[in-house]
CSV table of C-alpha atoms and ligand atoms in Angstrom, one decimal:
chain,number,residue,atom,x,y,z
A,1,UNK,CA,-13.5,-66.5,-6.0
A,2,UNK,CA,-12.2,-63.6,-3.8
A,3,UNK,CA,-8.6,-63.0,-2.9
A,4,UNK,CA,-9.4,-61.7,1.0
A,5,UNK,CA,-10.6,-64.0,3.5
A,6,UNK,CA,-11.4,-62.5,6.9
A,7,UNK,CA,-10.7,-64.7,10.0
A,8,UNK,CA,-14.7,-64.9,10.6
A,9,UNK,CA,-15.4,-66.4,7.1
A,10,UNK,CA,-12.8,-68.9,7.7
A,11,UNK,CA,-13.8,-69.7,11.4
A,12,UNK,CA,-17.3,-70.4,9.5
A,13,UNK,CA,-16.2,-72.4,7.0
A,14,UNK,CA,-13.9,-74.5,8.8
A,15,UNK,CA,-14.7,-74.7,12.6
A,16,UNK,CA,-14.0,-78.3,12.7
A,17,UNK,CA,-10.9,-78.0,10.9
A,18,UNK,CA,-9.4,-75.1,13.6
A,19,UNK,CA,-10.4,-77.1,16.7
A,20,UNK,CA,-7.8,-80.2,14.8
A,21,UNK,CA,-5.1,-77.4,14.4
A,22,UNK,CA,-5.5,-76.5,18.2
A,23,UNK,CA,-5.3,-80.0,19.2
A,24,UNK,CA,-1.5,-80.1,17.5
A,25,UNK,CA,0.6,-79.5,20.6
A,26,UNK,CA,3.9,-78.4,18.9
A,27,UNK,CA,4.3,-74.8,17.4
A,28,UNK,CA,6.8,-75.4,15.2
A,29,UNK,CA,7.2,-72.1,12.8
A,30,UNK,CA,9.2,-72.4,9.4
A,31,UNK,CA,12.5,-70.5,10.3
A,32,UNK,CA,11.8,-69.6,14.1
A,33,UNK,CA,13.9,-71.7,16.2
A,34,UNK,CA,16.1,-69.3,17.7
A,35,UNK,CA,15.7,-66.1,19.6
A,36,UNK,CA,17.5,-63.2,18.3
A,37,UNK,CA,16.8,-59.5,18.8
A,38,UNK,CA,20.1,-57.9,18.7
A,39,UNK,CA,20.0,-56.3,15.6
A,40,UNK,CA,16.5,-55.4,16.7
A,41,UNK,CA,17.3,-51.3,15.7
A,42,UNK,CA,18.5,-52.1,12.5
A,43,UNK,CA,16.5,-51.7,9.1
A,44,UNK,CA,14.2,-54.8,8.0
A,45,UNK,CA,15.6,-55.2,4.8
A,46,UNK,CA,18.7,-54.1,2.9
A,47,UNK,CA,17.9,-54.0,-0.5
A,48,UNK,CA,20.9,-55.5,-2.2
A,49,UNK,CA,21.2,-54.9,-6.0
A,50,UNK,CA,21.8,-58.0,-8.2
A,51,UNK,CA,21.8,-57.2,-11.4
A,52,UNK,CA,20.1,-53.8,-13.3
A,53,UNK,CA,16.9,-53.3,-11.7
A,54,UNK,CA,16.8,-56.6,-9.7
A,55,UNK,CA,17.1,-56.5,-5.8
A,56,UNK,CA,17.3,-59.2,-3.1
A,57,UNK,CA,15.8,-57.7,-0.4
A,58,UNK,CA,17.4,-59.2,2.8
A,59,UNK,CA,16.1,-59.4,5.9
A,60,UNK,CA,17.7,-58.8,9.0
A,61,UNK,CA,17.2,-61.3,11.8
A,62,UNK,CA,14.7,-61.2,13.5
A,63,UNK,CA,12.4,-63.1,16.7
A,64,UNK,CA,9.7,-63.5,14.3
A,65,UNK,CA,11.6,-63.7,11.3
A,66,UNK,CA,10.9,-62.6,7.9
A,67,UNK,CA,12.0,-64.0,4.5
A,68,UNK,CA,14.1,-62.3,2.1
A,69,UNK,CA,12.2,-61.1,-0.9
A,70,UNK,CA,13.2,-60.7,-4.8
A,71,UNK,CA,12.4,-57.0,-5.9
A,72,UNK,CA,12.3,-57.5,-9.6
A,73,UNK,CA,11.7,-53.9,-11.6
A,74,UNK,CA,10.3,-53.7,-15.0
A,75,UNK,CA,8.4,-51.0,-17.5
A,76,UNK,CA,5.2,-52.6,-16.5
A,77,UNK,CA,5.3,-52.2,-13.0
A,78,UNK,CA,7.0,-53.4,-9.9
A,79,UNK,CA,7.5,-57.4,-9.2
A,80,UNK,CA,7.8,-58.9,-5.5
A,81,UNK,CA,8.7,-62.5,-4.7
A,82,UNK,CA,7.4,-63.3,-1.2
A,83,UNK,CA,5.9,-60.8,1.6
A,84,UNK,CA,7.5,-61.9,4.5
A,85,UNK,CA,5.5,-62.8,7.9
A,86,UNK,CA,3.6,-59.9,8.6
A,87,UNK,CA,1.9,-56.6,7.1
A,88,UNK,CA,4.2,-54.2,9.1
A,89,UNK,CA,7.4,-56.1,7.3
A,90,UNK,CA,6.1,-55.5,3.7
A,91,UNK,CA,4.6,-52.4,4.5
A,92,UNK,CA,8.5,-51.5,5.5
A,93,UNK,CA,10.2,-53.2,2.2
A,94,UNK,CA,7.1,-51.4,0.2
A,95,UNK,CA,8.6,-48.4,1.5
A,96,UNK,CA,12.1,-49.1,0.6
A,97,UNK,CA,10.9,-49.6,-3.0
A,98,UNK,CA,9.1,-46.8,-3.6
A,99,UNK,CA,12.4,-45.1,-2.6
A,100,UNK,CA,13.9,-46.6,-6.2
A,101,UNK,CA,11.3,-46.5,-8.3
A,102,UNK,CA,7.6,-44.6,-8.5
A,103,UNK,CA,6.4,-47.8,-10.6
A,104,UNK,CA,3.3,-49.3,-8.8
A,105,UNK,CA,4.0,-52.6,-7.7
A,106,UNK,CA,1.4,-54.9,-9.7
A,107,UNK,CA,2.3,-58.9,-9.3
A,108,UNK,CA,3.6,-60.7,-6.1
A,109,UNK,CA,4.6,-64.0,-6.2
A,110,UNK,CA,4.5,-66.4,-3.0
A,111,UNK,CA,7.0,-69.0,-3.4
A,112,UNK,CA,5.2,-71.4,-0.8
A,113,UNK,CA,2.9,-71.0,1.6
A,114,UNK,CA,4.9,-71.0,4.6
A,115,UNK,CA,3.8,-68.3,7.4
A,116,UNK,CA,6.8,-66.3,6.9
A,117,UNK,CA,6.4,-65.9,2.9
A,118,UNK,CA,2.7,-64.5,2.3
A,119,UNK,CA,1.4,-63.1,5.6
A,120,UNK,CA,2.2,-59.4,4.2
A,121,UNK,CA,0.5,-60.1,1.0
A,122,UNK,CA,-2.5,-57.5,2.3
A,123,UNK,CA,-0.3,-54.6,2.3
A,124,UNK,CA,0.2,-54.8,-1.5
A,125,UNK,CA,-3.2,-55.9,-2.2
A,126,UNK,CA,-4.8,-52.6,-0.1
A,127,UNK,CA,-2.4,-50.0,-1.8
A,128,UNK,CA,-2.8,-51.8,-5.5
A,129,UNK,CA,-6.3,-52.7,-6.8
A,130,UNK,CA,-5.9,-55.3,-9.1
A,131,UNK,CA,-3.1,-56.5,-8.0
A,132,UNK,CA,-1.8,-60.1,-9.3
A,133,UNK,CA,-0.8,-62.4,-6.3
A,134,UNK,CA,0.8,-65.0,-8.1
A,135,UNK,CA,1.6,-69.0,-7.1
A,136,UNK,CA,1.4,-72.6,-7.6
A,137,UNK,CA,-1.9,-74.1,-7.6
A,138,UNK,CA,-0.8,-76.8,-4.8
A,139,UNK,CA,0.2,-73.4,-3.0
A,140,UNK,CA,-3.2,-72.0,-3.0
A,141,UNK,CA,-4.5,-75.2,-2.1
A,142,UNK,CA,-2.1,-75.4,0.8
A,143,UNK,CA,-3.2,-71.6,2.1
A,144,UNK,CA,-6.8,-72.7,2.4
A,145,UNK,CA,-6.5,-76.4,3.9
A,146,UNK,CA,-6.6,-76.8,7.3
A,147,UNK,CA,-3.9,-79.7,7.8
A,148,UNK,CA,-1.4,-78.2,5.4
A,149,UNK,CA,1.7,-77.4,7.9
A,150,UNK,CA,3.3,-74.3,8.8
A,151,UNK,CA,1.5,-71.8,7.1
A,152,UNK,CA,-2.1,-70.6,5.5
A,153,UNK,CA,-5.4,-69.5,6.8
A,154,UNK,CA,-5.6,-72.6,9.4
A,155,UNK,CA,-1.7,-71.7,10.6
A,156,UNK,CA,-3.0,-67.8,11.2
A,157,UNK,CA,-6.2,-69.7,13.5
A,158,UNK,CA,-3.4,-72.0,15.2
A,159,UNK,CA,-0.8,-68.8,16.2
A,160,UNK,CA,-3.9,-67.1,17.6
A,161,UNK,CA,-4.1,-69.7,19.9
A,162,UNK,CA,-0.5,-70.3,20.7
A,163,UNK,CA,1.2,-66.7,20.4
A,164,UNK,CA,-0.3,-65.6,24.0
A,165,UNK,CA,1.2,-68.7,25.6
A,166,UNK,CA,4.2,-68.0,23.7
A,167,UNK,CA,3.8,-64.2,25.6
A,168,UNK,CA,3.5,-65.5,28.9
A,169,UNK,CA,6.4,-67.9,28.6
A,170,UNK,CA,8.2,-65.1,27.8
A,171,UNK,CA,7.1,-63.0,30.4
A,172,UNK,CA,7.8,-65.8,32.8
A,173,UNK,CA,11.2,-66.1,31.4
A,174,UNK,CA,11.7,-62.9,31.6
A,175,UNK,CA,10.9,-62.0,35.3
A,176,UNK,CA,13.5,-64.9,36.5
A,177,UNK,CA,16.0,-64.0,33.9
A,178,UNK,CA,18.7,-62.1,36.1
A,179,UNK,CA,21.7,-61.8,33.6
A,180,UNK,CA,21.4,-58.3,32.2
A,181,UNK,CA,22.2,-59.3,28.4
A,182,UNK,CA,19.3,-62.2,29.1
A,183,UNK,CA,17.0,-59.7,30.4
A,184,UNK,CA,17.3,-57.6,27.4
A,185,UNK,CA,16.8,-59.9,24.8
A,186,UNK,CA,13.5,-61.5,26.2
A,187,UNK,CA,12.3,-58.1,26.7
A,188,UNK,CA,13.0,-57.2,23.1
A,189,UNK,CA,11.8,-60.7,22.1
A,190,UNK,CA,8.6,-60.0,24.3
A,191,UNK,CA,7.9,-56.9,22.6
A,192,UNK,CA,8.0,-58.3,18.9
A,193,UNK,CA,5.7,-60.8,19.9
A,194,UNK,CA,3.2,-58.9,21.1
A,195,UNK,CA,3.4,-56.7,18.2
A,196,UNK,CA,3.3,-59.7,15.9
A,197,UNK,CA,0.0,-60.9,18.0
A,198,UNK,CA,-1.5,-57.2,17.6
A,199,UNK,CA,-1.1,-57.7,13.7
A,200,UNK,CA,-2.6,-61.6,13.6
A,201,UNK,CA,-5.3,-60.4,15.0
A,202,UNK,CA,-5.9,-57.6,12.2
A,203,UNK,CA,-4.9,-60.1,10.0
A,204,UNK,CA,-7.0,-59.9,6.7
A,205,UNK,CA,-5.2,-62.2,4.6
A,206,UNK,CA,-4.9,-62.1,0.9
A,207,UNK,CA,-4.7,-65.1,-1.3
A,208,UNK,CA,-3.3,-65.7,-4.7
A,209,UNK,CA,-5.3,-64.7,-7.6
A,210,UNK,CA,-3.8,-66.6,-10.6
A,211,UNK,CA,-2.3,-70.0,-10.1
A,212,UNK,CA,0.2,-72.2,-12.0
A,213,UNK,CA,0.5,-75.9,-12.4
A,214,UNK,CA,3.3,-75.8,-14.7
A,215,UNK,CA,6.5,-73.8,-15.5
A,216,UNK,CA,5.4,-70.7,-17.2
A,217,UNK,CA,7.0,-67.8,-18.7
A,218,UNK,CA,6.1,-64.3,-17.8
A,219,UNK,CA,6.7,-61.6,-20.5
A,220,UNK,CA,6.4,-58.2,-17.9
A,221,UNK,CA,6.8,-55.7,-19.9
A,222,UNK,CA,10.9,-55.6,-20.9
A,223,UNK,CA,11.2,-58.5,-18.6
A,224,UNK,CA,10.9,-62.1,-19.4
A,225,UNK,CA,10.2,-63.9,-15.7
A,226,UNK,CA,9.5,-67.8,-15.5
A,227,UNK,CA,8.1,-69.5,-12.9
A,228,UNK,CA,9.4,-73.2,-12.9
A,229,UNK,CA,7.5,-75.9,-11.3
A,230,UNK,CA,10.1,-78.7,-10.6
A,231,UNK,CA,8.8,-81.4,-8.2
A,232,UNK,CA,8.1,-81.7,-4.8
A,233,UNK,CA,11.0,-80.1,-1.8
A,234,UNK,CA,10.5,-77.7,0.6
A,235,UNK,CA,6.6,-78.4,0.4
A,236,UNK,CA,4.5,-79.7,-2.4
A,237,UNK,CA,4.1,-76.5,-3.6
A,238,UNK,CA,7.3,-75.0,-4.6
A,239,UNK,CA,8.1,-72.4,-7.2
A,240,UNK,CA,11.4,-71.5,-8.5
A,241,UNK,CA,11.7,-67.5,-9.9
A,242,UNK,CA,14.3,-67.4,-12.9
A,243,UNK,CA,15.6,-64.5,-14.8
A,244,UNK,CA,17.0,-66.2,-17.7
A,245,UNK,CA,18.6,-62.9,-18.8
A,246,UNK,CA,19.9,-61.7,-15.9
A,247,UNK,CA,20.9,-65.2,-14.2
A,248,UNK,CA,19.2,-65.0,-11.2
A,249,UNK,CA,17.1,-67.0,-9.2
A,250,UNK,CA,15.1,-66.6,-6.2
A,251,UNK,CA,14.4,-70.2,-4.7
A,252,UNK,CA,12.0,-69.6,-1.5
A,253,UNK,CA,12.9,-72.3,0.6
A,254,UNK,CA,13.6,-74.6,-1.5
A,255,UNK,CA,17.5,-73.3,-1.2
A,256,UNK,CA,18.3,-71.4,1.7
A,257,UNK,CA,21.5,-70.0,3.6
A,258,UNK,CA,20.4,-71.6,6.7
A,259,UNK,CA,19.5,-75.2,7.7
A,260,UNK,CA,16.6,-76.2,5.5
A,261,UNK,CA,13.2,-76.6,7.6
A,262,UNK,CA,12.1,-80.3,6.4
A,263,UNK,CA,8.5,-80.3,8.7
A,264,UNK,CA,6.5,-79.7,5.2
A,265,UNK,CA,9.3,-81.3,3.0
A,266,UNK,CA,9.7,-84.4,0.9
A,267,UNK,CA,13.4,-84.8,1.6
A,268,UNK,CA,14.0,-87.3,-1.3
A,269,UNK,CA,12.0,-85.7,-4.0
A,270,UNK,CA,14.0,-81.9,-2.8
A,271,UNK,CA,17.4,-83.4,-3.9
A,272,UNK,CA,15.9,-84.3,-7.6
A,273,UNK,CA,14.2,-80.9,-7.7
A,274,UNK,CA,17.4,-79.4,-6.8
A,275,UNK,CA,19.1,-81.3,-9.3
A,276,UNK,CA,16.6,-79.9,-11.8
A,277,UNK,CA,17.1,-75.9,-10.7
A,278,UNK,CA,20.9,-77.0,-11.3
A,279,UNK,CA,20.5,-77.5,-14.9
A,280,UNK,CA,19.4,-73.9,-15.4
A,281,UNK,CA,22.1,-71.2,-16.2
A,282,UNK,CA,22.1,-68.8,-13.4
A,283,UNK,CA,25.2,-67.0,-11.5
A,284,UNK,CA,23.4,-65.5,-8.2
A,285,UNK,CA,20.7,-67.3,-5.8
A,286,UNK,CA,18.4,-64.8,-3.7
A,287,UNK,CA,17.1,-67.8,-1.1
A,288,UNK,CA,14.4,-67.4,1.2
A,289,UNK,CA,16.4,-66.6,4.1
A,290,UNK,CA,20.5,-65.5,4.2
A,291,UNK,CA,22.5,-63.7,1.9
A,292,UNK,CA,22.8,-63.7,-1.8
A,293,UNK,CA,24.5,-67.2,-2.8
A,294,UNK,CA,26.3,-68.2,-6.0
A,295,UNK,CA,25.4,-71.0,-8.2
A,296,UNK,CA,27.6,-73.6,-6.0
A,297,UNK,CA,25.9,-73.3,-2.9
A,298,UNK,CA,23.0,-75.0,-4.5
A,299,UNK,CA,25.6,-78.5,-4.3
A,300,UNK,CA,26.4,-77.8,-0.3
A,301,UNK,CA,22.8,-77.8,0.2
A,302,UNK,CA,21.6,-80.7,-1.8
A,303,UNK,CA,24.8,-82.3,-0.4
A,304,UNK,CA,23.6,-82.0,3.0
A,305,UNK,CA,19.9,-83.6,2.4
A,306,UNK,CA,21.2,-86.1,0.4
A,307,UNK,CA,24.4,-87.1,3.2
A,308,UNK,CA,21.5,-86.8,5.8
A,309,UNK,CA,19.2,-89.3,4.0
A,310,UNK,CA,22.1,-91.5,3.4
A,311,UNK,CA,23.6,-91.4,7.1
A,312,UNK,CA,20.1,-92.5,8.5
A,313,UNK,CA,19.4,-94.8,5.8
A,314,UNK,CA,22.6,-96.1,6.6
A,315,UNK,CA,21.5,-96.2,10.3
A,316,UNK,CA,18.5,-97.8,10.4
A,317,UNK,CA,19.8,-100.9,8.1
A,318,UNK,CA,22.9,-101.2,11.0
A,319,UNK,CA,19.4,-101.4,13.4
A,320,UNK,CA,19.6,-98.0,15.3
A,321,UNK,CA,16.9,-96.4,16.7
A,322,UNK,CA,15.7,-92.5,16.2
A,323,UNK,CA,17.2,-91.4,19.6
A,324,UNK,CA,20.9,-93.2,18.5
A,325,UNK,CA,20.6,-91.3,15.1
A,326,UNK,CA,19.8,-88.3,17.0
A,327,UNK,CA,22.9,-88.9,19.0
A,328,UNK,CA,25.6,-89.8,16.3
A,329,UNK,CA,24.5,-88.3,13.3
A,330,UNK,CA,24.7,-84.7,14.2
A,331,UNK,CA,28.8,-85.2,15.2
A,332,UNK,CA,29.1,-87.4,11.9
A,333,UNK,CA,27.4,-84.6,9.4
A,334,UNK,CA,29.4,-81.9,11.6
A,335,UNK,CA,32.6,-81.5,9.5
A,336,UNK,CA,31.1,-81.1,6.4
A,337,UNK,CA,28.4,-78.8,7.5
A,338,UNK,CA,28.2,-76.8,10.3
A,339,UNK,CA,30.2,-74.3,9.7
A,340,UNK,CA,28.8,-73.8,6.2
A,341,UNK,CA,25.5,-74.2,7.9
A,342,UNK,CA,25.7,-71.6,10.9
A,343,UNK,CA,26.7,-69.0,9.0
A,344,UNK,CA,24.0,-66.5,10.3
A,345,UNK,CA,22.2,-66.0,13.3
A,346,UNK,CA,19.3,-68.2,13.1
A,347,UNK,CA,18.5,-71.4,11.3
A,348,UNK,CA,22.1,-72.7,12.7
A,349,UNK,CA,23.2,-76.4,12.3
A,350,UNK,CA,23.2,-77.4,15.6
A,351,UNK,CA,19.7,-75.8,16.3
A,352,UNK,CA,17.9,-77.7,13.9
A,353,UNK,CA,19.5,-81.4,12.5
A,354,UNK,CA,17.5,-82.8,15.6
A,355,UNK,CA,14.6,-81.5,14.2
A,356,UNK,CA,15.5,-82.5,10.6
A,357,UNK,CA,16.2,-85.8,11.8
A,358,UNK,CA,13.4,-86.6,13.6
A,359,UNK,CA,11.5,-85.1,10.4
A,360,UNK,CA,13.2,-87.5,8.0
A,361,UNK,CA,13.0,-90.3,10.3
A,362,UNK,CA,9.3,-89.7,9.6
A,363,UNK,CA,9.6,-89.4,6.2
A,364,UNK,CA,12.4,-91.1,4.9
A,365,UNK,CA,12.6,-94.3,6.9
A,366,UNK,CA,9.2,-94.4,8.1
A,367,UNK,CA,7.7,-93.4,5.5
A,368,UNK,CA,4.7,-91.7,6.9
B,1,LIG,ZN1,10.7,-69.3,5.6
B,2,LIG,ZN1,9.4,-72.4,4.4
């Protein structure tokens, strides 16, 4: 099967699915809840060495968010984990990678199907014919399903419908803004969103060319890279990229330095999947968003999921409604989690907990 779909291919193949996607009333991009244009003039990525030849490409905060990437140098080409939300971001990282090695990029791994982790694949595919794009079998399916959630071909179509409306709203907000700071912020966000729409219109998404349905070890040149499939979590197709010798793991959004995005997730499975991950020997985590973290951050992040689920079950047993939970639980869990989950400008505790409660209510309490 070809690895690149055009928008037209997709429209022909799934017109009905597109109509269904357009009918969704919420535009809920993973990880783009809050605007932040403060650092828009800075470099898009900071390449941070975490071990010899292993880098965390930490994304600067943007209104149209980018994920982090992991960059793994080997003597048989470079492996890049995740490709951000748009080709221009992937190109920015590609150029940074070229400044540290002359090796070609031979492999991309997509940790999951969300828009901000795969929409830049095409840059690498175009630059390196023969590029291998690796993902779980389930992630590849999600990328081509009409109803998978916040990513994939269908989601590009959905964004093409919704981003113009977002631009219109930003324009209206800008017209009525009076505070100079607020105006500057809205202007920057509007510019980013217009540029993003243009990239969406030109997008020629590159799908995975190789899928795995269980944990595998790749021996790439001198480097041992394990792709771990440990169960459902942030999505039903998450993989973790584990470097046993260097004791580093790249986690995608199954473990981040922000509040989790749960809309396409499986909260109770997620806890068990993180239990399984914890059994591996590693010291550093390259998360999907936020900064490089020590292993003990896993327990903190998992603790939030565990405590949220337990608090919701308890409240439900006491007869609380969803609205009551949304009123009481944020303050109840704040002492333990607000500070640690609000260390970055995006994905902060108060921005996301309401949505987390709504989603967990459907998935854990109502078992929808
Ligand atoms: Zn993400
Ligand atoms: Zn995600």
